[in-house]
Amino acid sequence: MLMTLRQVLDHAAENAYGVPAFNFVGMEQVLAIMEAAKETDSPVILSVSTGAIGYAKMPFIKGLL
């Protein structure tokens, strides 16, 4: 389920847990992160560096997600 960062962080603060942010650069990483999040029923934040955006370009990054 997609949520806004505000929704995720508000829920985490209200329930006293942390939310990890994972930087990714490829499809395999996105799949592994999302599979682990699903298996543990845990929220995650996916992030990408400006360098990766410059290299791979935003349409490719969006396609990974």
PDB file of N, CA and C in Angstrom:
ATOM      1  N   MET A   1       0.843  -1.165   0.000  1.00  0.00           N
ATOM      2  CA  MET A   1       0.000   0.000   0.000  1.00  0.00           C
ATOM      3  C   MET A   1       0.897   1.239   0.000  1.00  0.00           C
ATOM      4  N   LEU A   2       0.591   2.171  -0.840  1.00  0.00           N
ATOM      5  CA  LEU A   2       1.335   3.424  -0.867  1.00  0.00           C
ATOM      6  C   LEU A   2       0.701   4.409   0.097  1.00  0.00           C
ATOM      7  N   MET A   3       1.550   5.102   0.836  1.00  0.00           N
ATOM      8  CA  MET A   3       1.099   6.127   1.775  1.00  0.00           C
ATOM      9  C   MET A   3       2.026   7.324   1.650  1.00  0.00           C
ATOM     10  N   THR A   4       1.563   8.453   2.100  1.00  0.00           N
ATOM     11  CA  THR A   4       2.446   9.608   2.117  1.00  0.00           C
ATOM     12  C   THR A   4       3.455   9.429   3.246  1.00  0.00           C
ATOM     13  N   LEU A   5       4.577  10.088   3.110  1.00  0.00           N
ATOM     14  CA  LEU A   5       5.599  10.020   4.157  1.00  0.00           C
ATOM     15  C   LEU A   5       5.032  10.544   5.473  1.00  0.00           C
ATOM     16  N   ARG A   6       4.225  11.573   5.420  1.00  0.00           N
ATOM     17  CA  ARG A   6       3.616  12.137   6.639  1.00  0.00           C
ATOM     18  C   ARG A   6       2.768  11.092   7.340  1.00  0.00           C
ATOM     19  N   GLN A   7       1.960  10.339   6.596  1.00  0.00           N
ATOM     20  CA  GLN A   7       1.118   9.306   7.193  1.00  0.00           C
ATOM     21  C   GLN A   7       1.972   8.229   7.863  1.00  0.00           C
ATOM     22  N   VAL A   8       3.017   7.801   7.178  1.00  0.00           N
ATOM     23  CA  VAL A   8       3.884   6.749   7.717  1.00  0.00           C
ATOM     24  C   VAL A   8       4.583   7.226   8.990  1.00  0.00           C
ATOM     25  N   LEU A   9       5.162   8.416   8.937  1.00  0.00           N
ATOM     26  CA  LEU A   9       5.915   8.905  10.094  1.00  0.00           C
ATOM     27  C   LEU A   9       5.007   9.253  11.266  1.00  0.00           C
ATOM     28  N   ASP A  10       3.816   9.771  10.999  1.00  0.00           N
ATOM     29  CA  ASP A  10       2.875  10.035  12.089  1.00  0.00           C
ATOM     30  C   ASP A  10       2.483   8.736  12.783  1.00  0.00           C
ATOM     31  N   HIS A  11       2.185   7.697  11.988  1.00  0.00           N
ATOM     32  CA  HIS A  11       1.818   6.402  12.572  1.00  0.00           C
ATOM     33  C   HIS A  11       2.979   5.825  13.371  1.00  0.00           C
ATOM     34  N   ALA A  12       4.191   5.932  12.843  1.00  0.00           N
ATOM     35  CA  ALA A  12       5.366   5.423  13.553  1.00  0.00           C
ATOM     36  C   ALA A  12       5.569   6.164  14.874  1.00  0.00           C
ATOM     37  N   ALA A  13       5.404   7.473  14.873  1.00  0.00           N
ATOM     38  CA  ALA A  13       5.575   8.254  16.100  1.00  0.00           C
ATOM     39  C   ALA A  13       4.504   7.895  17.129  1.00  0.00           C
ATOM     40  N   GLU A  14       3.280   7.740  16.675  1.00  0.00           N
ATOM     41  CA  GLU A  14       2.177   7.403  17.579  1.00  0.00           C
ATOM     42  C   GLU A  14       2.340   6.013  18.196  1.00  0.00           C
ATOM     43  N   ASN A  15       3.022   5.122  17.474  1.00  0.00           N
ATOM     44  CA  ASN A  15       3.157   3.738  17.924  1.00  0.00           C
ATOM     45  C   ASN A  15       4.584   3.357  18.303  1.00  0.00           C
ATOM     46  N   ALA A  16       5.452   4.349  18.399  1.00  0.00           N
ATOM     47  CA  ALA A  16       6.830   4.186  18.899  1.00  0.00           C
ATOM     48  C   ALA A  16       7.652   3.141  18.134  1.00  0.00           C
ATOM     49  N   TYR A  17       7.722   3.286  16.829  1.00  0.00           N
ATOM     50  CA  TYR A  17       8.612   2.437  16.051  1.00  0.00           C
ATOM     51  C   TYR A  17       9.310   3.270  14.987  1.00  0.00           C
ATOM     52  N   GLY A  18      10.394   2.759  14.464  1.00  0.00           N
ATOM     53  CA  GLY A  18      11.145   3.445  13.421  1.00  0.00           C
ATOM     54  C   GLY A  18      10.794   2.901  12.048  1.00  0.00           C
ATOM     55  N   VAL A  19      11.066   3.704  11.048  1.00  0.00           N
ATOM     56  CA  VAL A  19      10.822   3.300   9.665  1.00  0.00           C
ATOM     57  C   VAL A  19      12.135   3.448   8.901  1.00  0.00           C
ATOM     58  N   PRO A  20      12.689   2.346   8.398  1.00  0.00           N
ATOM     59  CA  PRO A  20      13.954   2.446   7.678  1.00  0.00           C
ATOM     60  C   PRO A  20      13.779   3.033   6.281  1.00  0.00           C
ATOM     61  N   ALA A  21      14.788   3.752   5.848  1.00  0.00           N
ATOM     62  CA  ALA A  21      14.828   4.267   4.478  1.00  0.00           C
ATOM     63  C   ALA A  21      15.942   3.529   3.746  1.00  0.00           C
ATOM     64  N   PHE A  22      15.619   2.999   2.592  1.00  0.00           N
ATOM     65  CA  PHE A  22      16.583   2.248   1.797  1.00  0.00           C
ATOM     66  C   PHE A  22      16.834   2.959   0.481  1.00  0.00           C
ATOM     67  N   ASN A  23      18.091   3.212   0.202  1.00  0.00           N
ATOM     68  CA  ASN A  23      18.488   3.798  -1.066  1.00  0.00           C
ATOM     69  C   ASN A  23      18.655   2.659  -2.073  1.00  0.00           C
ATOM     70  N   PHE A  24      18.118   2.837  -3.255  1.00  0.00           N
ATOM     71  CA  PHE A  24      18.216   1.771  -4.259  1.00  0.00           C
ATOM     72  C   PHE A  24      18.721   2.347  -5.572  1.00  0.00           C
ATOM     73  N   VAL A  25      19.287   1.456  -6.378  1.00  0.00           N
ATOM     74  CA  VAL A  25      19.733   1.857  -7.717  1.00  0.00           C
ATOM     75  C   VAL A  25      19.312   0.860  -8.788  1.00  0.00           C
ATOM     76  N   GLY A  26      18.697  -0.244  -8.393  1.00  0.00           N
ATOM     77  CA  GLY A  26      18.322  -1.242  -9.393  1.00  0.00           C
ATOM     78  C   GLY A  26      17.094  -2.033  -9.005  1.00  0.00           C
ATOM     79  N   MET A  27      16.549  -2.714  -9.991  1.00  0.00           N
ATOM     80  CA  MET A  27      15.330  -3.485  -9.814  1.00  0.00           C
ATOM     81  C   MET A  27      15.476  -4.567  -8.744  1.00  0.00           C
ATOM     82  N   GLU A  28      16.619  -5.234  -8.721  1.00  0.00           N
ATOM     83  CA  GLU A  28      16.825  -6.311  -7.755  1.00  0.00           C
ATOM     84  C   GLU A  28      16.736  -5.789  -6.333  1.00  0.00           C
ATOM     85  N   GLN A  29      17.281  -4.597  -6.109  1.00  0.00           N
ATOM     86  CA  GLN A  29      17.228  -4.006  -4.774  1.00  0.00           C
ATOM     87  C   GLN A  29      15.800  -3.652  -4.389  1.00  0.00           C
ATOM     88  N   VAL A  30      15.054  -3.060  -5.312  1.00  0.00           N
ATOM     89  CA  VAL A  30      13.659  -2.713  -5.031  1.00  0.00           C
ATOM     90  C   VAL A  30      12.873  -3.975  -4.697  1.00  0.00           C
ATOM     91  N   LEU A  31      13.055  -5.025  -5.474  1.00  0.00           N
ATOM     92  CA  LEU A  31      12.332  -6.275  -5.219  1.00  0.00           C
ATOM     93  C   LEU A  31      12.682  -6.854  -3.857  1.00  0.00           C
ATOM     94  N   ALA A  32      13.953  -6.869  -3.502  1.00  0.00           N
ATOM     95  CA  ALA A  32      14.375  -7.421  -2.211  1.00  0.00           C
ATOM     96  C   ALA A  32      13.818  -6.600  -1.050  1.00  0.00           C
ATOM     97  N   ILE A  33      13.877  -5.289  -1.168  1.00  0.00           N
ATOM     98  CA  ILE A  33      13.354  -4.419  -0.116  1.00  0.00           C
ATOM     99  C   ILE A  33      11.853  -4.645   0.070  1.00  0.00           C
ATOM    100  N   MET A  34      11.128  -4.663  -1.035  1.00  0.00           N
ATOM    101  CA  MET A  34       9.678  -4.804  -0.946  1.00  0.00           C
ATOM    102  C   MET A  34       9.265  -6.204  -0.490  1.00  0.00           C
ATOM    103  N   GLU A  35       9.997  -7.225  -0.886  1.00  0.00           N
ATOM    104  CA  GLU A  35       9.688  -8.580  -0.414  1.00  0.00           C
ATOM    105  C   GLU A  35       9.893  -8.680   1.090  1.00  0.00           C
ATOM    106  N   ALA A  36      10.986  -8.117   1.588  1.00  0.00           N
ATOM    107  CA  ALA A  36      11.248  -8.143   3.032  1.00  0.00           C
ATOM    108  C   ALA A  36      10.200  -7.346   3.790  1.00  0.00           C
ATOM    109  N   ALA A  37       9.795  -6.201   3.245  1.00  0.00           N
ATOM    110  CA  ALA A  37       8.758  -5.395   3.894  1.00  0.00           C
ATOM    111  C   ALA A  37       7.440  -6.166   3.961  1.00  0.00           C
ATOM    112  N   LYS A  38       7.123  -6.857   2.883  1.00  0.00           N
ATOM    113  CA  LYS A  38       5.884  -7.637   2.859  1.00  0.00           C
ATOM    114  C   LYS A  38       5.935  -8.789   3.852  1.00  0.00           C
ATOM    115  N   GLU A  39       7.058  -9.505   3.880  1.00  0.00           N
ATOM    116  CA  GLU A  39       7.205 -10.652   4.783  1.00  0.00           C
ATOM    117  C   GLU A  39       7.096 -10.242   6.242  1.00  0.00           C
ATOM    118  N   THR A  40       7.587  -9.058   6.572  1.00  0.00           N
ATOM    119  CA  THR A  40       7.573  -8.600   7.962  1.00  0.00           C
ATOM    120  C   THR A  40       6.415  -7.645   8.259  1.00  0.00           C
ATOM    121  N   ASP A  41       5.582  -7.391   7.249  1.00  0.00           N
ATOM    122  CA  ASP A  41       4.459  -6.458   7.376  1.00  0.00           C
ATOM    123  C   ASP A  41       4.947  -5.130   7.963  1.00  0.00           C
ATOM    124  N   SER A  42       6.014  -4.613   7.368  1.00  0.00           N
ATOM    125  CA  SER A  42       6.659  -3.402   7.862  1.00  0.00           C
ATOM    126  C   SER A  42       6.702  -2.322   6.790  1.00  0.00           C
ATOM    127  N   PRO A  43       6.536  -1.079   7.211  1.00  0.00           N
ATOM    128  CA  PRO A  43       6.662   0.016   6.240  1.00  0.00           C
ATOM    129  C   PRO A  43       8.128   0.280   5.932  1.00  0.00           C
ATOM    130  N   VAL A  44       8.393   0.755   4.750  1.00  0.00           N
ATOM    131  CA  VAL A  44       9.741   1.165   4.360  1.00  0.00           C
ATOM    132  C   VAL A  44       9.642   2.450   3.553  1.00  0.00           C
ATOM    133  N   ILE A  45      10.731   3.165   3.532  1.00  0.00           N
ATOM    134  CA  ILE A  45      10.855   4.354   2.703  1.00  0.00           C
ATOM    135  C   ILE A  45      11.868   4.018   1.629  1.00  0.00           C
ATOM    136  N   LEU A  46      11.490   4.171   0.373  1.00  0.00           N
ATOM    137  CA  LEU A  46      12.412   3.953  -0.738  1.00  0.00           C
ATOM    138  C   LEU A  46      12.969   5.306  -1.156  1.00  0.00           C
ATOM    139  N   SER A  47      14.283   5.374  -1.250  1.00  0.00           N
ATOM    140  CA  SER A  47      14.905   6.630  -1.667  1.00  0.00           C
ATOM    141  C   SER A  47      15.914   6.355  -2.769  1.00  0.00           C
ATOM    142  N   VAL A  48      16.204   7.391  -3.518  1.00  0.00           N
ATOM    143  CA  VAL A  48      17.159   7.281  -4.614  1.00  0.00           C
ATOM    144  C   VAL A  48      17.990   8.560  -4.634  1.00  0.00           C
ATOM    145  N   SER A  49      19.271   8.419  -4.860  1.00  0.00           N
ATOM    146  CA  SER A  49      20.159   9.576  -4.841  1.00  0.00           C
ATOM    147  C   SER A  49      20.029  10.397  -6.122  1.00  0.00           C
ATOM    148  N   THR A  50      20.413  11.649  -6.028  1.00  0.00           N
ATOM    149  CA  THR A  50      20.395  12.496  -7.219  1.00  0.00           C
ATOM    150  C   THR A  50      21.385  11.973  -8.255  1.00  0.00           C
ATOM    151  N   GLY A  51      22.476  11.356  -7.782  1.00  0.00           N
ATOM    152  CA  GLY A  51      23.431  10.771  -8.710  1.00  0.00           C
ATOM    153  C   GLY A  51      22.817   9.644  -9.524  1.00  0.00           C
ATOM    154  N   ALA A  52      22.041   8.787  -8.860  1.00  0.00           N
ATOM    155  CA  ALA A  52      21.382   7.691  -9.562  1.00  0.00           C
ATOM    156  C   ALA A  52      20.332   8.217 -10.531  1.00  0.00           C
ATOM    157  N   ILE A  53      19.628   9.267 -10.134  1.00  0.00           N
ATOM    158  CA  ILE A  53      18.640   9.866 -11.031  1.00  0.00           C
ATOM    159  C   ILE A  53      19.340  10.439 -12.257  1.00  0.00           C
ATOM    160  N   GLY A  54      20.487  11.086 -12.035  1.00  0.00           N
ATOM    161  CA  GLY A  54      21.239  11.632 -13.160  1.00  0.00           C
ATOM    162  C   GLY A  54      21.747  10.550 -14.095  1.00  0.00           C
ATOM    163  N   TYR A  55      22.127   9.420 -13.526  1.00  0.00           N
ATOM    164  CA  TYR A  55      22.665   8.318 -14.316  1.00  0.00           C
ATOM    165  C   TYR A  55      21.557   7.541 -15.023  1.00  0.00           C
ATOM    166  N   ALA A  56      20.537   7.142 -14.260  1.00  0.00           N
ATOM    167  CA  ALA A  56      19.502   6.261 -14.800  1.00  0.00           C
ATOM    168  C   ALA A  56      18.328   7.015 -15.399  1.00  0.00           C
ATOM    169  N   LYS A  57      18.142   8.239 -15.005  1.00  0.00           N
ATOM    170  CA  LYS A  57      17.043   9.103 -15.449  1.00  0.00           C
ATOM    171  C   LYS A  57      15.726   8.725 -14.761  1.00  0.00           C
ATOM    172  N   MET A  58      14.947   9.735 -14.489  1.00  0.00           N
ATOM    173  CA  MET A  58      13.722   9.572 -13.708  1.00  0.00           C
ATOM    174  C   MET A  58      12.713   8.601 -14.328  1.00  0.00           C
ATOM    175  N   PRO A  59      12.491   8.565 -15.624  1.00  0.00           N
ATOM    176  CA  PRO A  59      11.535   7.582 -16.156  1.00  0.00           C
ATOM    177  C   PRO A  59      11.906   6.132 -15.797  1.00  0.00           C
ATOM    178  N   PHE A  60      13.196   5.826 -15.807  1.00  0.00           N
ATOM    179  CA  PHE A  60      13.647   4.484 -15.445  1.00  0.00           C
ATOM    180  C   PHE A  60      13.384   4.218 -13.966  1.00  0.00           C
ATOM    181  N   ILE A  61      13.719   5.195 -13.111  1.00  0.00           N
ATOM    182  CA  ILE A  61      13.505   5.052 -11.672  1.00  0.00           C
ATOM    183  C   ILE A  61      12.022   4.838 -11.380  1.00  0.00           C
ATOM    184  N   LYS A  62      11.161   5.626 -11.996  1.00  0.00           N
ATOM    185  CA  LYS A  62       9.721   5.475 -11.805  1.00  0.00           C
ATOM    186  C   LYS A  62       9.262   4.093 -12.255  1.00  0.00           C
ATOM    187  N   GLY A  63       9.849   3.599 -13.333  1.00  0.00           N
ATOM    188  CA  GLY A  63       9.493   2.277 -13.813  1.00  0.00           C
ATOM    189  C   GLY A  63       9.848   1.167 -12.834  1.00  0.00           C
ATOM    190  N   LEU A  64      10.917   1.361 -12.081  1.00  0.00           N
ATOM    191  CA  LEU A  64      11.293   0.372 -11.080  1.00  0.00           C
ATOM    192  C   LEU A  64      10.260   0.271  -9.972  1.00  0.00           C
ATOM    193  N   LEU A  65       9.664   1.403  -9.690  1.00  0.00           N
ATOM    194  CA  LEU A  65       8.710   1.431  -8.579  1.00  0.00           C
ATOM    195  C   LEU A  65       7.331   0.996  -9.029  1.00  0.00           C
TER     196      LEU A  65
END
